[in-house]
Coordinates of C-alpha atoms in Angstrom, one line a residue:
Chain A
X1 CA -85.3 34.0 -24.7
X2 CA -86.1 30.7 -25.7
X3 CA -83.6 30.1 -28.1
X4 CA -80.7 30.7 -26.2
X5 CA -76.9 29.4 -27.9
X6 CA -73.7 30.0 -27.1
X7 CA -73.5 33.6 -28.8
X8 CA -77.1 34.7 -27.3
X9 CA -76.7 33.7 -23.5
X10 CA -74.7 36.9 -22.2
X11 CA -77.3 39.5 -23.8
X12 CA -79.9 37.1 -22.3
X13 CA -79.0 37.4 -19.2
X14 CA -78.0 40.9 -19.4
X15 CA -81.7 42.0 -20.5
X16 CA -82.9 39.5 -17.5
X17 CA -81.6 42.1 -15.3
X18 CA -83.1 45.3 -16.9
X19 CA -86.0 45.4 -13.8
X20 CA -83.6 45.8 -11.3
X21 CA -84.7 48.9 -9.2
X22 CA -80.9 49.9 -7.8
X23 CA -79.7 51.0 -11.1
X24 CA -75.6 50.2 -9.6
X25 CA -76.5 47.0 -8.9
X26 CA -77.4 46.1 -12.0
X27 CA -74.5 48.1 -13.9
X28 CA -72.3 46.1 -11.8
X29 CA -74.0 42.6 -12.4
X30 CA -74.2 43.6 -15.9
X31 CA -70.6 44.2 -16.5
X32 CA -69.4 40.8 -14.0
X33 CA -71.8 38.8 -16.3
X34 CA -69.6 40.2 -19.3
X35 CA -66.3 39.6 -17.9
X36 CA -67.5 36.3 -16.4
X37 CA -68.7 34.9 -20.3
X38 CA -65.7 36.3 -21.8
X39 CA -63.3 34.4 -19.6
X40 CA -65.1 31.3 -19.9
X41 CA -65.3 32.0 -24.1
X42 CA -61.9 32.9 -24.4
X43 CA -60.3 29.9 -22.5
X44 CA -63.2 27.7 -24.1
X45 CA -63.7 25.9 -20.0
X46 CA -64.5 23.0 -20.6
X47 CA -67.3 21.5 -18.5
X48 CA -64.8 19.4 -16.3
X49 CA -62.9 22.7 -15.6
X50 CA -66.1 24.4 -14.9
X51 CA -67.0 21.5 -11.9
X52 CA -64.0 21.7 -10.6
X53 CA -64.5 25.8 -10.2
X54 CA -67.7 24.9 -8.2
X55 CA -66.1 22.3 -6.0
X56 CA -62.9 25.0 -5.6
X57 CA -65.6 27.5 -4.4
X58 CA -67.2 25.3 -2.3
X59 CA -64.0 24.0 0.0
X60 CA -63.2 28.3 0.2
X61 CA -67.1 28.6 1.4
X62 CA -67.0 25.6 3.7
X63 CA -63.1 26.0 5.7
X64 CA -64.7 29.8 5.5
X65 CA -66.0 30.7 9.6
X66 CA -65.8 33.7 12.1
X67 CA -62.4 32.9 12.6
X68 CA -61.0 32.4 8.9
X69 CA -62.2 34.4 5.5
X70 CA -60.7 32.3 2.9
X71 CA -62.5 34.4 -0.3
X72 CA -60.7 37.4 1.3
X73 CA -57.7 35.3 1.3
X74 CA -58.3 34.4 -2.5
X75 CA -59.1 38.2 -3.1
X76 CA -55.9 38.9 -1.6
X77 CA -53.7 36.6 -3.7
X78 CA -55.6 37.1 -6.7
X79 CA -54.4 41.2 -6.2
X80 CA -58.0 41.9 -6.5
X81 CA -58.1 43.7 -2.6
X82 CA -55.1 45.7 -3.7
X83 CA -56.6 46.8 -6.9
X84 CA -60.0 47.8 -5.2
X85 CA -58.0 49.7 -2.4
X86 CA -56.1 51.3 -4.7
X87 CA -58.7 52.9 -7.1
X88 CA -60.7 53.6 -3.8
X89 CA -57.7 55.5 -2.1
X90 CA -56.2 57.8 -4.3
X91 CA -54.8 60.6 -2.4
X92 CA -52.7 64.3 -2.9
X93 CA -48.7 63.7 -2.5
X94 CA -47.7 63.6 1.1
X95 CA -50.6 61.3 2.6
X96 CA -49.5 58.1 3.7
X97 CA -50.2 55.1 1.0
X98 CA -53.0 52.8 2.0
X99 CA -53.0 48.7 1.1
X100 CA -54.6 45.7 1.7
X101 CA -56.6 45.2 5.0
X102 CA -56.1 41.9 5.2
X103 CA -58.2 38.8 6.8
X104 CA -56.4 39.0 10.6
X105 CA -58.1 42.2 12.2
X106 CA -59.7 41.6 15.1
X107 CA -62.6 43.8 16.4
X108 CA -61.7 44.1 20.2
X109 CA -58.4 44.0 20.7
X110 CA -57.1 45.9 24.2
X111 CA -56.3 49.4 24.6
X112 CA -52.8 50.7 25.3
X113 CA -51.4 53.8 26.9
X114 CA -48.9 55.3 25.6
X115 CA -45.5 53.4 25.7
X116 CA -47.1 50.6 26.8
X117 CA -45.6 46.9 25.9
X118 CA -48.7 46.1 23.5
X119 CA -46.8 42.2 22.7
X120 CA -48.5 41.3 26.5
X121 CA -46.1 38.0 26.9
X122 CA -45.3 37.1 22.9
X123 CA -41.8 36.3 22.6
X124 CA -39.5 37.9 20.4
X125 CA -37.0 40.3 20.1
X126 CA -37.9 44.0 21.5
X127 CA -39.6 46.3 19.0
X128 CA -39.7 50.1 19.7
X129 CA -41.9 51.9 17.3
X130 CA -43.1 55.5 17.9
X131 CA -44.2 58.2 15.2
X132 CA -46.9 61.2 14.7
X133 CA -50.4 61.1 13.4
X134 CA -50.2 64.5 11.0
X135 CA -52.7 66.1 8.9
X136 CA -51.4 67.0 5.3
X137 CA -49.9 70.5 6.3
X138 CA -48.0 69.0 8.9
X139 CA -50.1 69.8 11.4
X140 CA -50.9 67.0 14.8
X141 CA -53.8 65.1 14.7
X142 CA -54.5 64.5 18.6
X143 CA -56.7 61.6 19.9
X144 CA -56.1 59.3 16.5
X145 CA -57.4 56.1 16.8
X146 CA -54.6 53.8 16.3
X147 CA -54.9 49.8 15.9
X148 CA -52.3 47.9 15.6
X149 CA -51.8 44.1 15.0
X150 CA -48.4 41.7 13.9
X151 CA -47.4 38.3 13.9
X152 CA -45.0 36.8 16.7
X153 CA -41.6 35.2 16.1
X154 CA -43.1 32.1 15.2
X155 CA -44.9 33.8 11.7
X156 CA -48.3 33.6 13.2
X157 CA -50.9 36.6 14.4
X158 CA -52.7 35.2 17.7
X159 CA -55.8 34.0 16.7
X160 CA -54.0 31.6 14.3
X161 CA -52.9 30.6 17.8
X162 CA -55.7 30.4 20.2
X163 CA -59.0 29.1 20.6
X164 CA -61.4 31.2 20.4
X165 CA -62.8 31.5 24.1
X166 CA -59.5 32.8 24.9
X167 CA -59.2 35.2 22.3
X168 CA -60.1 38.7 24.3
X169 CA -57.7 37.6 27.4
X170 CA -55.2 36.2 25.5
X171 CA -55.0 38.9 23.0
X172 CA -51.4 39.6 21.6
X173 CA -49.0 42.0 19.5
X174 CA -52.3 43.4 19.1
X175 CA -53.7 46.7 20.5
X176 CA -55.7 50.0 20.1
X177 CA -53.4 53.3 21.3
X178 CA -54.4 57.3 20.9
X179 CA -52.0 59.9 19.6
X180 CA -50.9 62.5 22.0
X181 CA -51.9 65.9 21.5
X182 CA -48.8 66.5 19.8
X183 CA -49.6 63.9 17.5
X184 CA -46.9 61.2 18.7
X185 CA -47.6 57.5 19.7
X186 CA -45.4 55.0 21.1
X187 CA -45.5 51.7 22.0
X188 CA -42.9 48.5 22.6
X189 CA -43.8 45.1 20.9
X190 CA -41.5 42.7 19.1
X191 CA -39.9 42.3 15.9
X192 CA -42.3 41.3 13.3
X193 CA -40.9 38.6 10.9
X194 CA -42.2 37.3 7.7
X195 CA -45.0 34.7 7.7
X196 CA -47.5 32.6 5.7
X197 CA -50.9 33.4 4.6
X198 CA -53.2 30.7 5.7
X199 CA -52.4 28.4 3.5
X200 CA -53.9 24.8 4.8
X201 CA -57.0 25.5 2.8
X202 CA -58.3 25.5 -1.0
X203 CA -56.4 29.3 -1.4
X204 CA -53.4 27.6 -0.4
X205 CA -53.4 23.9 -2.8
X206 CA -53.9 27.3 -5.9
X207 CA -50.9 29.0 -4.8
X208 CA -49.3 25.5 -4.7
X209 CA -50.2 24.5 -8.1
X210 CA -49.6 27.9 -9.7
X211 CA -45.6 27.9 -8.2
X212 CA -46.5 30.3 -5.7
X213 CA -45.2 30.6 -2.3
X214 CA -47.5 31.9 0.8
X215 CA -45.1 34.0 1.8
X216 CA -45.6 37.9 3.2
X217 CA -42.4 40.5 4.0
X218 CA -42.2 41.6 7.7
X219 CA -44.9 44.3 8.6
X220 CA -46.8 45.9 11.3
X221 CA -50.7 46.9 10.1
X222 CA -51.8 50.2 11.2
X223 CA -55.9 51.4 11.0
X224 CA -55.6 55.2 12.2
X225 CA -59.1 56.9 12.7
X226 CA -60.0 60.3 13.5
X227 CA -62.8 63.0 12.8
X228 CA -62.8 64.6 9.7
X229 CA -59.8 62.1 8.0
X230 CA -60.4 59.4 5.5
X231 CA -59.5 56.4 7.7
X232 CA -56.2 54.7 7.0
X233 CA -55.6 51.4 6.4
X234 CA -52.1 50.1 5.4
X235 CA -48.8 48.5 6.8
X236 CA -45.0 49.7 7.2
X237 CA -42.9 46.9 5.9
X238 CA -39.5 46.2 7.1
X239 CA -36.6 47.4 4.6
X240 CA -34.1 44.8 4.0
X241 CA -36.5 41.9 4.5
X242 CA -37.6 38.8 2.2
X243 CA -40.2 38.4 -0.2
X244 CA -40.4 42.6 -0.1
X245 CA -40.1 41.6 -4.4
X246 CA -43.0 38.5 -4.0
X247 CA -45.2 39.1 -1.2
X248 CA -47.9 36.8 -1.4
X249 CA -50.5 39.6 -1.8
X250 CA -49.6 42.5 -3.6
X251 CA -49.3 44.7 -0.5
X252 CA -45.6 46.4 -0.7
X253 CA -45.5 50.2 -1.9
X254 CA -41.7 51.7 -1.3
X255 CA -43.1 54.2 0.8
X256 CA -44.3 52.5 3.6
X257 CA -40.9 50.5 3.5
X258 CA -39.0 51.9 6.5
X259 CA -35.8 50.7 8.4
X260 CA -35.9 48.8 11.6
X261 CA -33.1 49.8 13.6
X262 CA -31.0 47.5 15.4
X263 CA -29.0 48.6 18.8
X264 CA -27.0 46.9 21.0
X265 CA -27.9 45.9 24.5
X266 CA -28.4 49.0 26.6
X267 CA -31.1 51.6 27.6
X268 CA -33.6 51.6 25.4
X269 CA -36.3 54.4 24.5
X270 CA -38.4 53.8 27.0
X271 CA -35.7 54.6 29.9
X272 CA -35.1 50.6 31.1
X273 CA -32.1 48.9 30.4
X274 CA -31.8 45.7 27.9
X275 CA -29.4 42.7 28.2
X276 CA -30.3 41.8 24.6
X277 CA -30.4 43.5 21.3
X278 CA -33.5 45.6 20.3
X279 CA -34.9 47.4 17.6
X280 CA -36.6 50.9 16.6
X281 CA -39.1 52.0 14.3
X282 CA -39.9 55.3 13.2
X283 CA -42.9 56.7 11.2
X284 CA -45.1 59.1 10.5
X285 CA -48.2 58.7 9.2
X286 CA -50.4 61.6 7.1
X287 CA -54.1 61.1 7.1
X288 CA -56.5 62.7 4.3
X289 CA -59.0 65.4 4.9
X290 CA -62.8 63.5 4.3
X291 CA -64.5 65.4 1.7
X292 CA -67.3 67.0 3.1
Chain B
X1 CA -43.0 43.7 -7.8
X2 CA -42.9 46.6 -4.6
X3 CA -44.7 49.4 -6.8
X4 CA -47.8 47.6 -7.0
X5 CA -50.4 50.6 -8.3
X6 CA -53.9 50.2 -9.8
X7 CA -52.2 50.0 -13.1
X8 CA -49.4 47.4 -12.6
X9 CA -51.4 44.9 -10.2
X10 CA -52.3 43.0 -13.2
X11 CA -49.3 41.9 -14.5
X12 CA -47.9 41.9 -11.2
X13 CA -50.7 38.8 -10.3
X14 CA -49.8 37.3 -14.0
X15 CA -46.2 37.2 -13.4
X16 CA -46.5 35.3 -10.5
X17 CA -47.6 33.1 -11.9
X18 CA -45.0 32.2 -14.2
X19 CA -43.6 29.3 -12.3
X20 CA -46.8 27.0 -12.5
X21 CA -46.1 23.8 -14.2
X22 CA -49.6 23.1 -15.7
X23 CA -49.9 25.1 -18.5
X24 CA -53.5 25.2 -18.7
X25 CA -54.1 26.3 -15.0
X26 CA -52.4 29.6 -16.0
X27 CA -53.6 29.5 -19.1
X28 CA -57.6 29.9 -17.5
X29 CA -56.1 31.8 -14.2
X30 CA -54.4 34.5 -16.4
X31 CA -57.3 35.2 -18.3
X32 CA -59.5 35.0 -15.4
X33 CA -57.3 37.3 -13.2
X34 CA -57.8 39.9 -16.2
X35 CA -61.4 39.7 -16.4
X36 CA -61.8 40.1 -12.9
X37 CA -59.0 43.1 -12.4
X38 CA -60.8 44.6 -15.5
X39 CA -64.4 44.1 -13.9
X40 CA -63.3 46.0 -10.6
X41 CA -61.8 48.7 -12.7
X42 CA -64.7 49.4 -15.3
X43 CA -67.3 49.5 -12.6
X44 CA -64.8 51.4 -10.2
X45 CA -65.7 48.8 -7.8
X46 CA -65.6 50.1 -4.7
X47 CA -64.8 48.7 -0.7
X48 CA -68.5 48.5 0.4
X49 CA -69.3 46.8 -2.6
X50 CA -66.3 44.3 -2.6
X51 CA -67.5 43.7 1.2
X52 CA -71.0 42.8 0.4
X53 CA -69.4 40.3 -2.5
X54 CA -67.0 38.5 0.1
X55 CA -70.3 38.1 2.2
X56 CA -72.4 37.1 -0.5
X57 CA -70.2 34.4 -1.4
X58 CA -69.7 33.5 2.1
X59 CA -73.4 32.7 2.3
X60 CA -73.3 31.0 -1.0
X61 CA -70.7 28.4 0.6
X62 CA -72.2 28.1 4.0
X63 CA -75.8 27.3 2.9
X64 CA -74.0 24.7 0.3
X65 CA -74.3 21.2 1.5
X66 CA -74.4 17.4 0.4
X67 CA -77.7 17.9 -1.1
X68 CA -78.0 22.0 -2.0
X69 CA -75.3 23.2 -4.3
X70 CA -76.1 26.9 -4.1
X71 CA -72.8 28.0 -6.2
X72 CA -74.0 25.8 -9.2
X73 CA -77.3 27.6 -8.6
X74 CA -75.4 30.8 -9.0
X75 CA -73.4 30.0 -12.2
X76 CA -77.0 28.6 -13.6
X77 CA -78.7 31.9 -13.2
X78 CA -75.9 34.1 -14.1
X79 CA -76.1 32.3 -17.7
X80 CA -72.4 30.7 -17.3
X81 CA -74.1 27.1 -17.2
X82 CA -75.4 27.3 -20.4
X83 CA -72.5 29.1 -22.0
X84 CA -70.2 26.7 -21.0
X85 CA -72.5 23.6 -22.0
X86 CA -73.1 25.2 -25.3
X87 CA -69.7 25.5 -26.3
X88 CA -68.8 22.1 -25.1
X89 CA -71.8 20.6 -26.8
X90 CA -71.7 21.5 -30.5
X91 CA -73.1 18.8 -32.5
X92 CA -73.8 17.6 -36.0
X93 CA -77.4 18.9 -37.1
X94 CA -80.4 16.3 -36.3
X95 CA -78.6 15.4 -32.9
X96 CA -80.1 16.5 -30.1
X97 CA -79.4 19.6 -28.0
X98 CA -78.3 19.6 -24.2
X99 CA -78.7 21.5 -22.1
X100 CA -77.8 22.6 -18.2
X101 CA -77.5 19.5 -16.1
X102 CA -78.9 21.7 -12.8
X103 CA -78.5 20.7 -9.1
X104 CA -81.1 18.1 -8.8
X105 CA -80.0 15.1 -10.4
X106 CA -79.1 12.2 -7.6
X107 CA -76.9 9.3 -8.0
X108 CA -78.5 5.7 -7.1
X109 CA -82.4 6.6 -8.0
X110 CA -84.0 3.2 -8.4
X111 CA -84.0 1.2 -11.7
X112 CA -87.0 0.5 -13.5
X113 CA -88.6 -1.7 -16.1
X114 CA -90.1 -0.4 -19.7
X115 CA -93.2 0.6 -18.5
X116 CA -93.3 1.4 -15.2
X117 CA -94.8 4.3 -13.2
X118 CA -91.7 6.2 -11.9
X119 CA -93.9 8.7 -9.9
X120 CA -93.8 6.8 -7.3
X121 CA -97.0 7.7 -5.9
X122 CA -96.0 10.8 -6.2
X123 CA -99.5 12.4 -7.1
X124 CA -100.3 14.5 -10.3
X125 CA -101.8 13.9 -13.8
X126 CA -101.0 10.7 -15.0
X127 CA -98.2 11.1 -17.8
X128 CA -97.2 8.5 -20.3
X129 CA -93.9 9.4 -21.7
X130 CA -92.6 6.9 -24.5
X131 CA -89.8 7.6 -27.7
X132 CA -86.8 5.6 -28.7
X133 CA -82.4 6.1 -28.7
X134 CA -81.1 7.1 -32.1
X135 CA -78.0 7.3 -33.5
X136 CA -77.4 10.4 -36.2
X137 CA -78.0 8.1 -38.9
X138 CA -81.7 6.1 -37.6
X139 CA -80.6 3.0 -36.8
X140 CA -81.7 2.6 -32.7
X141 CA -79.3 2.1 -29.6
X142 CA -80.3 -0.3 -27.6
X143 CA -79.9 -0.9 -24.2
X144 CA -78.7 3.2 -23.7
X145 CA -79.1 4.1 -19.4
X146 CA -81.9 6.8 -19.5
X147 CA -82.0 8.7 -16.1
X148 CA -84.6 10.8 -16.1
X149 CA -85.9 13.4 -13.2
X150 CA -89.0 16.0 -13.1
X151 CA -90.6 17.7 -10.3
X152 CA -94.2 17.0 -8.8
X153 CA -97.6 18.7 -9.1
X154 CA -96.7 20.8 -5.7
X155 CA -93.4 22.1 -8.2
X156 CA -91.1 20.3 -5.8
X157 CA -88.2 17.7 -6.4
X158 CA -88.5 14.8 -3.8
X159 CA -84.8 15.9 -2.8
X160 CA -86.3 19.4 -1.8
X161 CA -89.1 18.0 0.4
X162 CA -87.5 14.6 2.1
X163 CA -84.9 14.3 4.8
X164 CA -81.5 12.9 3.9
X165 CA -82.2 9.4 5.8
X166 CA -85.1 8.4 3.5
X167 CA -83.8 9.5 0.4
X168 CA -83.6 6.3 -1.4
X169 CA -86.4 4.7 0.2
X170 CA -88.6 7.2 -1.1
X171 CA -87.1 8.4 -4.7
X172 CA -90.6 9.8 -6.6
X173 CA -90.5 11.2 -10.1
X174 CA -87.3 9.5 -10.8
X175 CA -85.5 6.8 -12.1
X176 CA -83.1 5.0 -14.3
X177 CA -84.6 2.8 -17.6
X178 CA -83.0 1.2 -20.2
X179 CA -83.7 1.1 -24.1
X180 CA -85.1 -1.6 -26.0
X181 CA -83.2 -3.9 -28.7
X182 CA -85.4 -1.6 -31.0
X183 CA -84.3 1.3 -29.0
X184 CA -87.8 2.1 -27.3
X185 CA -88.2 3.4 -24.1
X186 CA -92.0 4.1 -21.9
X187 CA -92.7 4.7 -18.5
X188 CA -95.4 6.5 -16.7
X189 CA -95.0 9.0 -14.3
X190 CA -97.0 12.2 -13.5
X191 CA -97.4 15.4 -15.3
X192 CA -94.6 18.1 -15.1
X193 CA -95.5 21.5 -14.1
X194 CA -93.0 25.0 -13.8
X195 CA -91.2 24.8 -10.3
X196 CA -88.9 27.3 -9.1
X197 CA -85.0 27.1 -8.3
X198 CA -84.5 26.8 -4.4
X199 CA -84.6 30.6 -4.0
X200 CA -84.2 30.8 0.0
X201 CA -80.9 31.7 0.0
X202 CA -78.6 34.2 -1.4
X203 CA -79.1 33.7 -4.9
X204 CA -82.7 33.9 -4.2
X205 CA -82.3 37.1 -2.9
X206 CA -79.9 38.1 -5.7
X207 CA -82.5 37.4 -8.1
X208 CA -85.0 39.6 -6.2
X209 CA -82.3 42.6 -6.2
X210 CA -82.3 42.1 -9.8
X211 CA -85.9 42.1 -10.2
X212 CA -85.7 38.2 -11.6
X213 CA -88.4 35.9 -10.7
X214 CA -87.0 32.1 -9.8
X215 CA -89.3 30.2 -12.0
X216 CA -88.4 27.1 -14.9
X217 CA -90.8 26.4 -17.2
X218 CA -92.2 23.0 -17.0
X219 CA -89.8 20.3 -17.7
X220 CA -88.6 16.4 -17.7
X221 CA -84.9 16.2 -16.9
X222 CA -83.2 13.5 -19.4
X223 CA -79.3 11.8 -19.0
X224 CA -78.7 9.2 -21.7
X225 CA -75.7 6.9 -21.8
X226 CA -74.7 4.3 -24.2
X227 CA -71.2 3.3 -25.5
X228 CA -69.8 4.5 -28.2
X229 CA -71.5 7.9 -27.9
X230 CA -71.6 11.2 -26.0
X231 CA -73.7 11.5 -23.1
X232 CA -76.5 13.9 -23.5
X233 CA -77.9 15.8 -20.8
X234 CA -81.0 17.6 -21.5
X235 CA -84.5 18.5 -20.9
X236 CA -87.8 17.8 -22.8
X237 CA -89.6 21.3 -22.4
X238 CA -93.5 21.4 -22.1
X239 CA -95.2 23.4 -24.7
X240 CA -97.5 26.3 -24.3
X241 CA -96.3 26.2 -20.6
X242 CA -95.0 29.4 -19.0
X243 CA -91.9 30.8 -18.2
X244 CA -90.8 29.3 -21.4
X245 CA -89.5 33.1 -22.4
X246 CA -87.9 33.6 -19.2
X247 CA -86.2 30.7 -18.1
X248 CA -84.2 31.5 -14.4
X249 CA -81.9 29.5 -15.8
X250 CA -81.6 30.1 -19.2
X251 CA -82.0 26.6 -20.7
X252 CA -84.8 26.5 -23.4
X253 CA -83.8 25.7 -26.7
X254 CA -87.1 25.2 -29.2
X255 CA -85.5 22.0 -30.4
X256 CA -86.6 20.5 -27.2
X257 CA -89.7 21.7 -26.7
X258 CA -92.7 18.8 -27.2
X259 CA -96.5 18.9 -27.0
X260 CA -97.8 17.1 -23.8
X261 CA -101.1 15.7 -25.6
X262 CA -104.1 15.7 -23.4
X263 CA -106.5 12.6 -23.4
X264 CA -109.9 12.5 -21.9
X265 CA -110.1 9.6 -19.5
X266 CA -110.2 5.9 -21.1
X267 CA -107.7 3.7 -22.0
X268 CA -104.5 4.4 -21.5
X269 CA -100.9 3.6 -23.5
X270 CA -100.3 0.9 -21.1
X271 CA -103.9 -0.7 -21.3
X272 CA -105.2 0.3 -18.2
X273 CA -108.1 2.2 -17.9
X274 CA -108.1 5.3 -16.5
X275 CA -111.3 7.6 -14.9
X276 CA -108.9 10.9 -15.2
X277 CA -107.6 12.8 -18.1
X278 CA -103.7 12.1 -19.0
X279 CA -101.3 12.9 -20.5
X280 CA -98.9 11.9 -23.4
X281 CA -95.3 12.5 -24.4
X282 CA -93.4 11.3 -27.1
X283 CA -90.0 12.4 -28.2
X284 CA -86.7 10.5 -29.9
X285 CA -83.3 11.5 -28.4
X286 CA -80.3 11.1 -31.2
X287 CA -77.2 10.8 -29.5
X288 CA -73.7 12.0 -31.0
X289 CA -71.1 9.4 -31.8
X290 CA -68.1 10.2 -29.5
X291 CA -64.8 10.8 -30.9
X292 CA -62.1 8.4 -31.3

């Protein structure tokens, strides 16, 4: 340990580690130390490169609060989040694709009845969206835990909006619903457009200076819960929308791409009649049985 | 790019990245996206444990300030300091080694004359530390800047002990000197004992997991300037201290470990005489010529 070179340091610091009681903790230390040298051997970083690495990771730690998560945001654009929920969320043919999270949850958000207009005041064009919560067999799943959350018209989600003092009163196309016990959900909102990752912050001035835009494809998120399912996480996209062949962070798969139908003014789903244009969204969504 | 699966996310994120004008950025982000998509899949990393990373590094950046730089803690103990000062360092035999520059050095410690005592009245053993500036080939450098830094006898840097507002009031155990015509150098200043890395935070708590004690061996901290040549940054190691095996950090090289000599109290190298025991040190740095 004392004469430690450039060929010696990774076994170095690999036996350093061989005390460590949680034997996964230090597999996975073990192999990030690996990957870490090897990056920094094969490009040869120089020392400059290095410092500017810690003063990167610094500006993402510091604009970082309760608010904003800006090493999920690099995670997300550096299709590490996708990765992880993929290899974590393998699941038989038929059950509904998971992806990326995503830094814009909110724990909190207001609970919805059924049919209920979840956009509470956001402007935008009318959004009908209704589907069933179903096991694998086709089966209802009745009392599902369904959160939802969406930007507005204007590409952002509310609490890119609003101070935070506001946040639980002014929540917006945001909202927690249950399933029927026939398995069906409904709810109006508005049509979700395409919008920006945060990008005013260190994650952004990278995708800037590696050509790449911020850019996500319309979506709706959906987290559906209930007992004895693996919880799902994932989004529908819009079919027919931009940057479904670039989004920003890896999230598309073509089967939660689903149409958003556009009707003329008239009487829409709900029984009330429009002046303007609206839209509808169908989809079903099949949860996993949880290993026991 | 809309079939993003655990096996094409890779190339997915390296594509993007096609459009980025600076070569070298996605050069060192290709590589580094690999490494990283190639850590997550050989450890099978899963959510929890990509959680608990986007909160480790949280605390790492919120716990980083002006005067504690927690993420170059973190890339000292995980070994990818000294990797990436080794391979940026290689030298011509008989010049000396560097080694990790650490997060303790401070710009605008107070200048001092050729025999000073830098301690400060910092208290300790009396150490007399004396040696001269080489070039490869013997002949001396004069007038080379010589910062050097060490912690006190209660294993503290004046930095970790002293608010912000008297920092350079009250500088102790460190200082800036200049070389000789003949390319000498002496000061006094107190004897250097092992200190540990600030481990109060989450790479403290890392180490623990990992069954790693935060401990450097005993050590004077050297930076040495001149035109013409490379700057070296490097410590002197103590011999027969401890810790010298197991470095936190991983910087001991045996070319720069020197004897601390022990004198019984009398006169000392600067004439004075002195009723306690002290210390002598006595090493020659030889800088590298920089290339043209």
């Amino acid at each position: 340990m004392r004469n430690i070179i450039e060929d010696t340091i990774t076994q170095a610091v690999v036996a350093s580690m061989r005390e460590a009681e949680d034997a996964r903790l230090r597999t996975v230390m073990t192999c990030l130390v690996q990957h870490l040298h090897s990056f920094a051997r094969e490009v040869k970083l120089t020392e400059d490169e290095w410092f500017r690495a810690i003063r990167f990771l610094t500006a993402v730690g510091h604009i970082t609060d309760d608010k904003r998560q800006e090493f999920i945001l690099l995670s997300d654009t550096l299709g590490l989040s996708t990765l992880v929920t993929a290899q974590n969320n393998q699941k038989p043919s038929g059950c509904t694709e998971s992806t990326d999270f995503g830094p814009l949850f909110v724990e909190g958000a207001r609970e919805y009845k059924s049919g209920d207009d979840i956009s509470n005041g956001a402007s935008g064009e009318p959004c009908f969206v209704s589907g069933r919560v179903l096991s694998a067999d086709g089966s209802p799943i009745a009392s599902a835990r369904i959160d939802v959350w969406q930007s507005d018209e204007d590409a952002f989600y509310d609490v890119q909006r609003r101070p935070e003092s506001s946040l639980t009163a002014e929540h917006q196309t945001r909202g927690r619903l249950s399933s029927a016990a026939d398995g069906t959900f409904n709810f109006r909102s508005i049509l979700a457009g395409a919008h920006p990752i945060p990008h005013d912050g260190p994650v952004g001035r990278l995708l800037d200076a590696l050509g790449r835009h911020p850019w996500r494809p319309a979506h709706l998120h959906f987290m559906i819960a209930a007992p004895g399912y693996e919880t799902l996480v994932t989004h529908i996209f819009r079919n027919g929308g931009q940057y479904l062949d670039s989004d920003a962070v890896f999230g598309v798969r073509p089967s939660l791409i689903a149409d958003w139908v556009r009707h003329e003014p008239g009487v829409a789903p709900d029984g009330t009649s429009l002046g303007d244009a609206f839209y509808t969204l169908q989809y079903d969504f099949v949860l996993n049985l949880r290993n026991i």
